[in-house]
Amino acid sequence: MTFQTAISGLQAASTDLAVIGNNVANAATTGFKRSRAQFQDVFAVSSTGAAANSAGKGVDVSTVAQQFTQGNISFTDNPLDLAISGQGFLVLNNNGTQVYSRDGALGLDSNNYVVNADGFRLQAFGADAFGNITGAIGDLQFNEANSAPEPTTQVNLGANFDADAEVPSVALFDANDPNSYNETTALTIYDSQGGSHLMQMYFVRDAAVNTWQMYTHVDGTQQSGPDTLVFDGAGALTTPATGSFAIPTFTPEPGVNPLDITVSVSNSTMYGANYSVNQLEQDGYTTGRLTSIDFSDDGTIVARYSNGQSSVQGQVALAGFTNEQGLRPIGQNSWVESFETGPPILGRPGSGALGLIQGGALEDANVDLSEELVALIIAQRNFQANAEVITTADAVTQAVINIR
C-alpha cells in the first residue's frame, strides 16, 4: 500500500506542477486568471467509518480552482480595447453561442462589428435614434455613415460698442468702403446640405443718441439691414426689445433649402471702451465623418465626428455569475457557463455588483511570477519526497524478499 500512497503523491505533485506551469506560461496573456490545485487526503472507509489507526491511502486532487482576482490594468493605443475594473465578464457571440471573457483586446472586422482576435462579436445594449439605451442586446456594429449636417437657425452675438465712436465720414453704407462703417464681425454659417457660407455683420454709428445700425451680408450679398440697435444711458440694450433680429428668409445657393436665421444681440453693451466681441456662435454644422470612438466607465459607446457632433452607439453588456468558480474554460481566453455557475446575470457596467469599463486599456493576467516560482519549488520538493518514499519502500520490500 505504501507504493500506492506514494504514487498518489507523485500524481498530485505532477498535477500541481502542471497547474503552476500553465500559470507561468500565461503570465503575459490578457485577462488570464491563474488556477490553483487543491488536494484532499484519502482514507479507506468501511460501513462503520474509517479505522482510528488508519494510515491513510494517499492524496487526491479535489479540484483545480480558478482565481478570479483583479489583474493590473495597462493602457494601450487602441481605443477599442476594454478592461473591466471589478467583477463581470464581457459577453461575446461565437456563432450563436455566448461565451464570456476578461480579454478586451478588440477591433473591427470587415463589416464594422466589434470582435476579438478569434472573430467573436462583442455584445452590447442597443441605442435608438435619440441615443437612448434600449434593453435589446446584440452584436455591436459601428455605423460609419457620415453625421448629417444641420442648417444654421440661430446666431448669437455679444459685443461692446464704443460709446465714443464717431459717425462715419461716408454717409451712405457700402460694404466695400471701410469709411462707411465703424466695425465688422464675421462667422461661418451652414446650409441644409452642410455647405459653409460667410456671414458678415457691419455696424454703423448713427447720428441719433446711443444708436447703431446693423447690416447683415451672406457671401457678399446683403440679406438684412439696416437693423437698429439702441442703448440706454447706462449702456444696456433697449432696442430691439426682444434682443434679436429675424433675417428675412433667403436661399444661399441653388438646390438647398432656404435659411431662416435669427440673430441675437441681447448680450451687447455700449460702454466707453473699444469695440470687442465676447460672444459669437451659431447652431449649425457641416457634414461630419467618424473620427473616434470613446467608451465611458459605464460602458456607453460614443462615436465622435469631425463636425464636433457625437452619437451614442450602444452600451457594453457585462455578465455576472453567482458562482464564478463553476465557469468552464474553453481556451481562447474564454469561458462558458455550466450547471454550477447558474444562469448569467446580464447588466450594464456599474450596476449591481458589476464593475466599470476602462476604454483604451487591457487587464493583465493576475499571475504573480514570484509566487508561482516559490510554489514551483515546493511542488518539485513534494514530487522528490514522494519518489523517495517509493525508493525506501522498494528497499524494504527487497529486504523482506531476501529473508530466508
Coordinates of C-alpha atoms in Angstrom, one line a residue:
M1 CA 0.0 0.0 0.0
T2 CA 3.0 2.3 0.6
F3 CA 3.6 2.2 -3.2
Q4 CA 0.1 3.3 -4.0
T5 CA 0.2 6.1 -1.4
A6 CA 3.5 7.4 -2.8
I7 CA 2.2 7.1 -6.4
S8 CA -0.9 9.2 -5.5
G9 CA 1.6 11.8 -4.1
L10 CA 3.5 11.7 -7.3
Q11 CA 0.4 12.2 -9.4
A12 CA -0.8 15.1 -7.1
A13 CA 2.6 16.8 -7.3
S14 CA 2.6 16.3 -11.1
T15 CA -0.8 17.9 -11.4
D16 CA 0.4 20.8 -9.2
L17 CA 3.4 21.3 -11.4
A18 CA 1.2 21.3 -14.5
V19 CA -1.1 23.9 -13.0
I20 CA 1.8 26.1 -12.0
G21 CA 3.4 25.7 -15.4
N22 CA 0.2 26.8 -17.1
N23 CA 0.1 29.9 -14.8
V24 CA 3.7 30.8 -15.7
A25 CA 3.1 30.2 -19.4
N26 CA 0.1 32.6 -19.4
A27 CA 1.8 35.3 -17.3
A28 CA 1.5 37.7 -20.3
T29 CA -1.9 36.5 -21.5
T30 CA -4.5 39.3 -21.4
G31 CA -7.3 38.7 -19.0
F32 CA -5.9 35.3 -17.9
K33 CA -6.9 34.0 -14.4
R34 CA -4.5 31.8 -12.6
S35 CA -5.5 28.4 -11.2
R36 CA -4.7 26.6 -8.0
A37 CA -4.6 22.9 -7.5
Q38 CA -6.5 21.8 -4.3
F39 CA -5.9 18.4 -2.6
Q40 CA -7.7 16.2 -0.2
D41 CA -6.5 13.1 1.8
V42 CA -7.8 9.6 1.1
F43 CA -8.8 7.1 3.7
A44 CA -10.2 3.6 3.4
V45 CA -13.8 3.9 4.8
S46 CA -16.0 0.9 5.7
S47 CA -19.6 0.9 6.6
T48 CA -18.6 1.7 10.2
G49 CA -16.3 4.6 9.2
A50 CA -12.6 4.9 8.9
A51 CA -10.4 3.0 11.3
A52 CA -9.0 5.1 14.1
N53 CA -5.5 3.7 13.4
S54 CA -5.7 4.0 9.6
A55 CA -2.6 5.3 8.0
G56 CA -4.5 6.7 5.0
K57 CA -4.3 5.8 1.3
G58 CA -2.7 8.9 -0.1
V59 CA -3.9 12.1 -1.7
D60 CA -6.3 13.1 -4.4
V61 CA -6.8 16.3 -6.4
S62 CA -10.1 17.6 -5.3
T63 CA -10.3 20.4 -7.9
V64 CA -8.3 22.9 -10.0
A65 CA -9.8 26.2 -8.8
Q66 CA -9.6 29.3 -10.9
Q67 CA -8.7 32.5 -9.1
F68 CA -10.8 35.5 -10.4
T69 CA -8.9 38.2 -8.6
Q70 CA -8.4 41.6 -10.4
G71 CA -5.4 41.9 -12.7
N72 CA -3.5 45.1 -13.2
I73 CA -4.9 47.5 -15.9
S74 CA -2.5 48.6 -18.6
F75 CA -3.3 51.4 -21.0
T76 CA -3.0 50.9 -24.8
D77 CA -3.1 53.0 -28.0
N78 CA -6.2 51.2 -29.2
P79 CA -9.5 53.0 -28.2
L80 CA -11.4 49.8 -28.8
D81 CA -9.5 47.9 -26.1
L82 CA -11.6 47.3 -23.0
A83 CA -10.6 46.5 -19.4
I84 CA -13.0 45.6 -16.6
S85 CA -12.3 47.1 -13.2
G86 CA -14.3 44.9 -10.8
Q87 CA -16.5 41.9 -11.3
G88 CA -18.1 40.7 -14.5
F89 CA -17.2 39.3 -17.9
L90 CA -17.5 40.7 -21.5
V91 CA -20.2 38.8 -23.4
L92 CA -19.2 37.5 -26.8
N93 CA -21.1 35.8 -29.6
N94 CA -19.3 32.8 -31.1
N95 CA -21.6 31.8 -34.0
G96 CA -24.7 31.8 -31.8
T97 CA -23.1 30.6 -28.6
Q98 CA -22.5 33.1 -25.8
V99 CA -19.0 32.9 -24.3
Y100 CA -17.5 35.1 -21.6
S101 CA -14.1 36.7 -21.3
R102 CA -12.0 39.2 -19.5
D103 CA -9.8 39.8 -22.5
G104 CA -10.9 43.1 -24.1
A105 CA -8.4 43.2 -26.9
L106 CA -10.9 44.2 -29.6
G107 CA -11.1 45.5 -33.1
L108 CA -13.3 45.9 -36.1
D109 CA -14.0 43.3 -38.8
S110 CA -14.8 44.0 -42.4
N111 CA -18.5 44.6 -41.5
N112 CA -17.7 47.0 -38.7
Y113 CA -18.6 44.5 -36.0
V114 CA -16.5 44.8 -32.8
V115 CA -14.7 41.4 -32.5
N116 CA -11.9 39.8 -30.6
A117 CA -8.9 38.1 -32.2
D118 CA -11.0 34.9 -32.8
G119 CA -13.8 36.8 -34.5
F120 CA -16.2 36.5 -31.5
R121 CA -18.6 39.5 -31.6
L122 CA -18.9 41.8 -28.6
Q123 CA -22.5 42.0 -27.2
A124 CA -24.0 45.4 -26.2
F125 CA -27.3 47.0 -25.4
G126 CA -28.6 48.9 -28.5
A127 CA -29.4 52.7 -28.7
D128 CA -32.3 54.3 -30.5
A129 CA -32.0 57.3 -32.9
F130 CA -32.0 59.7 -30.0
G131 CA -29.2 58.0 -28.2
N132 CA -31.3 56.3 -25.5
I133 CA -30.1 52.9 -24.4
T134 CA -32.6 50.1 -25.1
G135 CA -33.0 46.8 -23.4
A136 CA -32.2 44.8 -26.5
I137 CA -28.8 43.1 -26.6
G138 CA -27.0 42.1 -29.8
D139 CA -23.8 42.3 -31.8
L140 CA -22.1 45.7 -31.5
Q141 CA -21.7 47.2 -35.0
F142 CA -20.5 50.7 -35.6
N143 CA -22.3 52.9 -38.1
E144 CA -19.6 54.7 -40.1
A145 CA -22.1 56.8 -42.1
N146 CA -21.4 60.5 -42.1
S147 CA -23.1 62.7 -39.5
A148 CA -25.9 64.6 -41.2
P149 CA -25.5 68.4 -41.4
E150 CA -27.7 70.9 -39.6
P151 CA -28.5 74.3 -41.1
T152 CA -27.9 77.4 -39.1
T153 CA -31.0 78.9 -37.4
Q154 CA -29.6 81.0 -34.6
V155 CA -26.6 83.3 -34.4
N156 CA -25.6 84.8 -31.0
L157 CA -23.5 88.0 -30.9
G158 CA -22.4 89.6 -27.7
A159 CA -20.2 92.7 -28.2
N160 CA -19.3 96.0 -26.7
F161 CA -19.9 99.1 -28.9
D162 CA -17.6 102.0 -28.3
A163 CA -19.7 104.8 -26.8
D164 CA -17.1 107.3 -28.1
A165 CA -17.2 106.1 -31.7
E166 CA -17.9 108.8 -34.3
V167 CA -20.4 108.8 -37.1
P168 CA -18.6 107.5 -40.3
S169 CA -17.4 110.2 -42.8
V170 CA -19.3 108.5 -45.6
A171 CA -23.0 108.8 -45.0
L172 CA -24.2 106.0 -47.3
F173 CA -23.3 102.5 -46.1
D174 CA -21.2 100.5 -48.6
A175 CA -19.6 97.2 -47.5
N176 CA -16.7 97.8 -49.9
D177 CA -15.9 101.2 -48.3
P178 CA -14.4 101.0 -44.8
N179 CA -15.1 104.7 -44.3
S180 CA -18.9 104.0 -44.4
Y181 CA -19.0 101.8 -41.3
N182 CA -17.3 101.5 -37.9
E183 CA -16.9 97.8 -37.1
T184 CA -17.4 94.4 -38.8
T185 CA -17.6 90.9 -37.5
A186 CA -17.8 87.6 -39.5
L187 CA -18.5 83.9 -38.8
T188 CA -19.3 80.8 -40.8
I189 CA -22.9 79.5 -41.1
Y190 CA -24.2 76.3 -42.8
D191 CA -27.0 75.4 -45.2
S192 CA -29.2 72.3 -45.3
Q193 CA -26.6 70.3 -47.3
G194 CA -23.7 71.2 -45.0
G195 CA -22.3 73.9 -47.2
S196 CA -20.5 76.7 -45.5
H197 CA -21.2 80.4 -46.1
L198 CA -19.6 83.6 -44.7
M199 CA -21.9 85.8 -42.7
Q200 CA -20.6 89.3 -42.1
M201 CA -22.2 91.9 -39.9
Y202 CA -21.4 95.6 -40.3
F203 CA -22.1 98.2 -37.6
V204 CA -22.5 101.9 -38.3
R205 CA -22.7 104.6 -35.6
D206 CA -25.9 106.6 -36.1
A207 CA -26.3 110.3 -35.5
A208 CA -29.1 109.6 -33.2
V209 CA -28.2 109.3 -29.5
N210 CA -26.9 105.9 -28.4
T211 CA -27.9 104.3 -31.7
W212 CA -26.1 101.9 -34.1
Q213 CA -27.2 100.4 -37.4
M214 CA -26.5 96.8 -38.3
Y215 CA -26.2 95.3 -41.8
T216 CA -26.0 91.6 -42.4
H217 CA -24.4 90.1 -45.6
V218 CA -24.0 86.4 -46.6
D219 CA -21.4 85.6 -49.2
G220 CA -21.2 89.3 -50.1
T221 CA -24.9 89.8 -50.6
Q222 CA -26.9 91.9 -48.2
Q223 CA -29.7 90.0 -46.5
S224 CA -30.8 92.4 -43.8
G225 CA -30.4 96.0 -42.7
P226 CA -30.3 98.5 -41.5
D227 CA -31.4 97.0 -38.2
T228 CA -31.4 99.5 -35.3
L229 CA -29.6 98.9 -32.0
V230 CA -30.4 101.4 -29.3
F231 CA -28.8 101.6 -25.8
D232 CA -29.9 103.4 -22.7
G233 CA -27.8 105.9 -20.7
A234 CA -26.2 103.1 -18.8
G235 CA -25.1 101.3 -22.0
A236 CA -27.7 98.5 -21.8
L237 CA -29.5 97.4 -24.9
T238 CA -33.1 98.5 -25.2
T239 CA -33.9 98.1 -28.9
P240 CA -34.7 95.6 -30.3
A241 CA -37.0 94.8 -27.3
T242 CA -36.6 91.1 -27.8
G243 CA -32.8 91.4 -28.1
S244 CA -32.9 89.7 -31.6
F245 CA -33.4 90.3 -35.3
A246 CA -35.0 87.9 -37.8
I247 CA -33.2 87.9 -41.0
P248 CA -35.6 87.6 -44.0
T249 CA -35.7 84.1 -45.4
F250 CA -33.1 83.6 -48.1
T251 CA -31.6 80.8 -50.2
P252 CA -27.8 80.9 -50.0
E253 CA -27.3 78.9 -53.2
P254 CA -29.4 76.9 -55.7
G255 CA -30.6 73.5 -54.6
V256 CA -30.5 74.0 -50.9
N257 CA -33.4 74.7 -48.5
P258 CA -34.0 78.4 -47.6
L259 CA -32.4 79.6 -44.4
D260 CA -34.4 81.3 -41.6
I261 CA -31.9 82.8 -39.2
T262 CA -32.4 84.8 -36.0
V263 CA -29.5 87.0 -34.8
S264 CA -29.5 87.6 -31.0
V265 CA -27.6 90.7 -29.8
S266 CA -29.1 90.6 -26.3
N267 CA -25.6 90.3 -24.6
S268 CA -24.3 93.5 -26.3
T269 CA -23.5 96.7 -24.4
M270 CA -22.3 100.3 -25.2
Y271 CA -19.5 101.4 -22.9
G272 CA -16.7 103.8 -23.2
A273 CA -14.2 101.2 -24.4
N274 CA -13.0 99.8 -27.7
Y275 CA -15.3 97.6 -29.8
S276 CA -14.8 94.0 -28.6
V277 CA -16.7 90.7 -29.2
N278 CA -17.2 88.4 -26.2
Q279 CA -19.7 86.0 -27.8
L280 CA -20.0 84.8 -31.3
E281 CA -21.6 81.4 -32.1
Q282 CA -24.1 79.7 -34.3
D283 CA -26.0 76.4 -34.0
G284 CA -25.4 74.9 -37.5
Y285 CA -22.7 72.4 -38.5
T286 CA -21.5 70.7 -41.6
T287 CA -21.3 67.0 -42.6
G288 CA -19.0 65.0 -40.3
R289 CA -17.1 61.8 -40.7
L290 CA -16.3 59.4 -37.9
T291 CA -13.1 60.3 -36.2
S292 CA -13.0 58.4 -32.9
I293 CA -14.8 56.0 -30.6
D294 CA -15.0 56.6 -26.8
F295 CA -16.1 54.3 -24.0
S296 CA -17.3 55.8 -20.8
D297 CA -16.9 53.9 -17.5
D298 CA -20.5 52.8 -17.6
G299 CA -19.9 51.2 -21.0
T300 CA -21.6 53.8 -23.1
I301 CA -20.1 53.9 -26.6
V302 CA -19.9 57.3 -28.2
A303 CA -19.0 58.0 -31.8
R304 CA -17.4 61.4 -32.4
Y305 CA -17.4 63.1 -35.7
S306 CA -15.2 65.8 -37.4
N307 CA -18.0 68.4 -37.2
G308 CA -17.9 68.3 -33.4
Q309 CA -21.0 66.2 -33.1
S310 CA -21.3 62.8 -31.3
S311 CA -23.8 60.0 -31.2
V312 CA -24.4 57.1 -28.7
Q313 CA -23.9 53.7 -30.4
G314 CA -24.8 51.5 -27.5
Q315 CA -23.7 50.3 -24.1
V316 CA -21.4 47.3 -23.4
A317 CA -23.1 44.4 -21.7
L318 CA -21.4 42.6 -18.8
A319 CA -22.3 39.2 -17.3
G320 CA -22.1 38.2 -13.7
F321 CA -22.4 34.7 -12.1
T322 CA -23.4 33.5 -8.7
N323 CA -20.5 31.1 -8.7
E324 CA -17.7 32.2 -11.0
Q325 CA -15.7 29.1 -9.9
G326 CA -18.1 27.0 -11.9
L327 CA -17.2 28.6 -15.2
R328 CA -15.8 26.1 -17.7
P329 CA -12.7 27.3 -19.6
I330 CA -12.7 26.6 -23.3
G331 CA -9.5 28.2 -24.3
Q332 CA -9.1 31.4 -26.4
N333 CA -9.3 33.4 -23.1
S334 CA -13.0 32.4 -22.8
W335 CA -15.3 30.6 -20.5
V336 CA -18.8 29.1 -20.9
E337 CA -21.5 28.7 -18.2
S338 CA -22.1 25.4 -16.6
F339 CA -24.7 24.0 -14.2
E340 CA -22.6 25.1 -11.2
T341 CA -22.4 28.8 -12.3
G342 CA -26.1 29.3 -12.5
P343 CA -27.6 31.4 -15.4
P344 CA -25.7 34.6 -16.3
I345 CA -26.9 37.9 -14.9
L346 CA -26.6 40.5 -17.7
G347 CA -26.4 44.1 -16.8
R348 CA -24.8 47.5 -17.5
P349 CA -21.3 48.3 -16.2
G350 CA -21.5 49.8 -12.7
S351 CA -24.9 48.3 -12.0
G352 CA -25.3 45.8 -9.1
A353 CA -22.1 44.0 -8.4
L354 CA -20.7 44.5 -11.9
G355 CA -17.5 46.5 -12.4
L356 CA -16.8 49.5 -14.6
I357 CA -15.3 49.7 -18.1
Q358 CA -11.9 51.4 -18.9
G359 CA -11.6 52.2 -22.6
G360 CA -8.2 52.1 -24.3
A361 CA -6.9 49.6 -21.7
L362 CA -6.4 45.9 -21.1
E363 CA -6.4 43.8 -17.9
D364 CA -3.2 41.9 -17.3
A365 CA -3.0 38.3 -16.1
N366 CA -3.4 38.0 -12.4
V367 CA -0.3 35.8 -12.2
D368 CA 2.5 36.7 -9.7
L369 CA 5.6 35.1 -11.1
S370 CA 7.4 35.3 -7.8
E371 CA 4.6 33.5 -6.0
E372 CA 4.5 30.9 -8.8
L373 CA 8.2 30.2 -8.7
V374 CA 8.1 29.6 -5.0
A375 CA 5.1 27.3 -5.5
L376 CA 7.1 25.5 -8.2
I377 CA 10.0 24.8 -5.8
I378 CA 7.5 23.4 -3.2
A379 CA 5.8 21.2 -5.8
Q380 CA 9.2 19.9 -7.0
R381 CA 10.2 19.0 -3.4
N382 CA 6.9 17.2 -2.9
F383 CA 7.5 15.2 -6.1
Q384 CA 11.0 14.3 -5.0
A385 CA 9.8 13.4 -1.5
N386 CA 7.2 11.0 -2.8
A387 CA 9.7 9.5 -5.2
E388 CA 12.0 8.9 -2.1
V389 CA 9.1 7.1 -0.4
I390 CA 8.9 4.7 -3.3
T391 CA 12.7 4.2 -3.2
T392 CA 12.5 3.4 0.5
A393 CA 9.5 1.1 0.2
D394 CA 11.3 -0.7 -2.6
A395 CA 14.4 -1.2 -0.4
V396 CA 12.2 -2.5 2.5
T397 CA 10.4 -4.9 0.1
Q398 CA 13.7 -6.1 -1.3
A399 CA 15.0 -6.8 2.2
V400 CA 11.9 -8.8 3.0
I401 CA 12.1 -10.8 -0.2
N402 CA 15.8 -11.7 0.6
I403 CA 14.9 -13.1 4.1
R404 CA 15.5 -16.9 4.1

